[in-house]
Short mmCIF file of C-alpha atoms in Angstrom, two decimals:
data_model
loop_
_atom_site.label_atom_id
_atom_site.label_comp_id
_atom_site.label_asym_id
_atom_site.label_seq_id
_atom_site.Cartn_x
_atom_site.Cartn_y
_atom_site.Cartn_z
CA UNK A 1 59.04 -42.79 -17.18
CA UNK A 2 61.91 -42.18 -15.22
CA UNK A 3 63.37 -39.51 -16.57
CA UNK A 4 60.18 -37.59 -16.03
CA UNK A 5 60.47 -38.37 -12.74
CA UNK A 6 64.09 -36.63 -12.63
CA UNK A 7 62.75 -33.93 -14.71
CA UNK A 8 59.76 -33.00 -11.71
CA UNK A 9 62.36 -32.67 -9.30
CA UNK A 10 64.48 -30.45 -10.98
CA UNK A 11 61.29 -28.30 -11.30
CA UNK A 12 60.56 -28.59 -7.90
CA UNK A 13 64.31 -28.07 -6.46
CA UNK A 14 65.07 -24.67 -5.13
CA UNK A 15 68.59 -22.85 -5.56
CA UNK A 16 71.26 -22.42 -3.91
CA UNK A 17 71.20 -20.37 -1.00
CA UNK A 18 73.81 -17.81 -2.19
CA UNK A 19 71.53 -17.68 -5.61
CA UNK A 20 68.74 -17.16 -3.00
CA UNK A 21 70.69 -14.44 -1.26
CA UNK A 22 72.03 -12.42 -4.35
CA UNK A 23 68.12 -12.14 -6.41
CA UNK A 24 66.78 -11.19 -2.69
CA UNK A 25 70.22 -8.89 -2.68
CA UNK A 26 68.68 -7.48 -6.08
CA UNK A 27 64.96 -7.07 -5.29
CA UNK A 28 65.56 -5.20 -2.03
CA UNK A 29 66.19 -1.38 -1.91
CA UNK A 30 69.98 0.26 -1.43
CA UNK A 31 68.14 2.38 1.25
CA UNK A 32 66.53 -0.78 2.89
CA UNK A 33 69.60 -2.88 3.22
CA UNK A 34 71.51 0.35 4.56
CA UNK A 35 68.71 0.94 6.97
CA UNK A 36 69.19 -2.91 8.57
CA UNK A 37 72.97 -2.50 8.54
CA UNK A 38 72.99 0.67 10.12
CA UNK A 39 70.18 -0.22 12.90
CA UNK A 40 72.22 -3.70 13.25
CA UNK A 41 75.49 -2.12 14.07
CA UNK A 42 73.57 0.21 16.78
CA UNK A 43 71.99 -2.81 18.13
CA UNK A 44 75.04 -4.08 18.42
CA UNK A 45 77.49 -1.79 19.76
CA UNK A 46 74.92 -0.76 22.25
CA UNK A 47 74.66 -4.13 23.57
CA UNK A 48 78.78 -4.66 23.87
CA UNK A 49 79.03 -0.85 25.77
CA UNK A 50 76.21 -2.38 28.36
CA UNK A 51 78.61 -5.13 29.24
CA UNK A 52 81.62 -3.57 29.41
CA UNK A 53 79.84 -0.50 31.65
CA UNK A 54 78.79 -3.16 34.02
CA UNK A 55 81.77 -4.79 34.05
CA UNK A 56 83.69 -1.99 35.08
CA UNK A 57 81.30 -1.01 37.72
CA UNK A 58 80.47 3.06 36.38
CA UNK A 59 77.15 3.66 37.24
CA UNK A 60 76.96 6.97 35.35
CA UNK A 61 77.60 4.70 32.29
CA UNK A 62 75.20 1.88 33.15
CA UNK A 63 72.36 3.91 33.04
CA UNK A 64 73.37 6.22 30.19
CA UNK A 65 73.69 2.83 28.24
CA UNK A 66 70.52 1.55 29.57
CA UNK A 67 69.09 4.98 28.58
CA UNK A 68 70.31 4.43 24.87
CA UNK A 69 69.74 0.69 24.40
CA UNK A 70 66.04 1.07 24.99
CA UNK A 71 65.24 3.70 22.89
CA UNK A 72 66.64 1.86 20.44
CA UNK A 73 65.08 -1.28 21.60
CA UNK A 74 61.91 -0.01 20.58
CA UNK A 75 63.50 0.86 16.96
CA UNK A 76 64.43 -2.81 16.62
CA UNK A 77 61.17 -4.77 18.36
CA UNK A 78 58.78 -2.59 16.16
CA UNK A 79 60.40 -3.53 12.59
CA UNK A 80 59.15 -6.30 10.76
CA UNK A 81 60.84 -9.34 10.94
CA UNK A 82 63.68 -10.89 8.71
CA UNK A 83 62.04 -13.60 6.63
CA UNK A 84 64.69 -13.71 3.58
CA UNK A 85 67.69 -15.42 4.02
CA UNK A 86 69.67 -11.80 2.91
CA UNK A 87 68.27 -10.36 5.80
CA UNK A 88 68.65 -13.60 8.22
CA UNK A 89 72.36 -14.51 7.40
CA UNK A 90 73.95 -11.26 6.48
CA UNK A 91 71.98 -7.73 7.15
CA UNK A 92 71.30 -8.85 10.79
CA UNK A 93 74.37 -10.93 12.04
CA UNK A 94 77.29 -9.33 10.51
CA UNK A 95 76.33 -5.60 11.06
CA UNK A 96 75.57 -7.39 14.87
CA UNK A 97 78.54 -8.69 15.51
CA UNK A 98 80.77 -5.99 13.71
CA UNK A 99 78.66 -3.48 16.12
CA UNK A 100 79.42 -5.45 19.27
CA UNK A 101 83.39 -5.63 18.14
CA UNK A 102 83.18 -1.86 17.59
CA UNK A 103 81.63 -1.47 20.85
CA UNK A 104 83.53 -3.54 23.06
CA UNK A 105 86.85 -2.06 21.78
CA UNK A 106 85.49 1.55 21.86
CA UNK A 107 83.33 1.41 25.40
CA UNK A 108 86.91 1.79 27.50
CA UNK A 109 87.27 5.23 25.32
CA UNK A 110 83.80 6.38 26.25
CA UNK A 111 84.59 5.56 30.01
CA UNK A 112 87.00 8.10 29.96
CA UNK A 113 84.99 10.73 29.36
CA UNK A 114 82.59 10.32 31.66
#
């Protein structure tokens, strides 16, 4: 009787996350996880410009940053939401954060051109 008991568990346990993440990894399209990564990095490199335009005070750049960030803002609000755990630990923040680093390090080189 025990060992059935055992035996319903191990029915009932789920796997590993990374198990999770790799068959959601395989049922989701090349062009749908490109799509996220793509939009992420925008998100997030338009974010990391905003501060740095503010920071440094250039009002030209403030509002062409505004401008940009939402438009896209309406890109990102109007998907559907991340409910795997592909798209919640990896498609949205590591193209985020990669897009913010891009952006911070790249915003002083868009200052000088405007």
């Amino acid at each position: 009787m025990h060992v059935c008991r055992n035996n319903n568990r191990m029915k009932n346990k789920k796997p590993p996350r990374y198990k999770r993440i790799y068959i959601e990894y395989k049922n989701a399209s090349t062009r749908e996880i490109w799509e996220g990564i793509r939009d992420n990095f925008i998100f997030g490199f338009l974010g990391a410009i905003l501060v740095v335009f503010i920071a440094t005070r250039t009002d030209l750049a403030v509002l062409l940053g505004y401008l940009a960030y939402y438009s896209f803002m309406g890109r990102i609000v109007n998907r559907p939401k991340y409910v795997t755990d592909l798209g919640k630990l990896i498609v949205f923040p590591i193209p985020s954060a990669l897009g913010a680093f891009v952006g911070y390090k790249l915003s002083y080189l868009l200052l000088q051109f405007i």
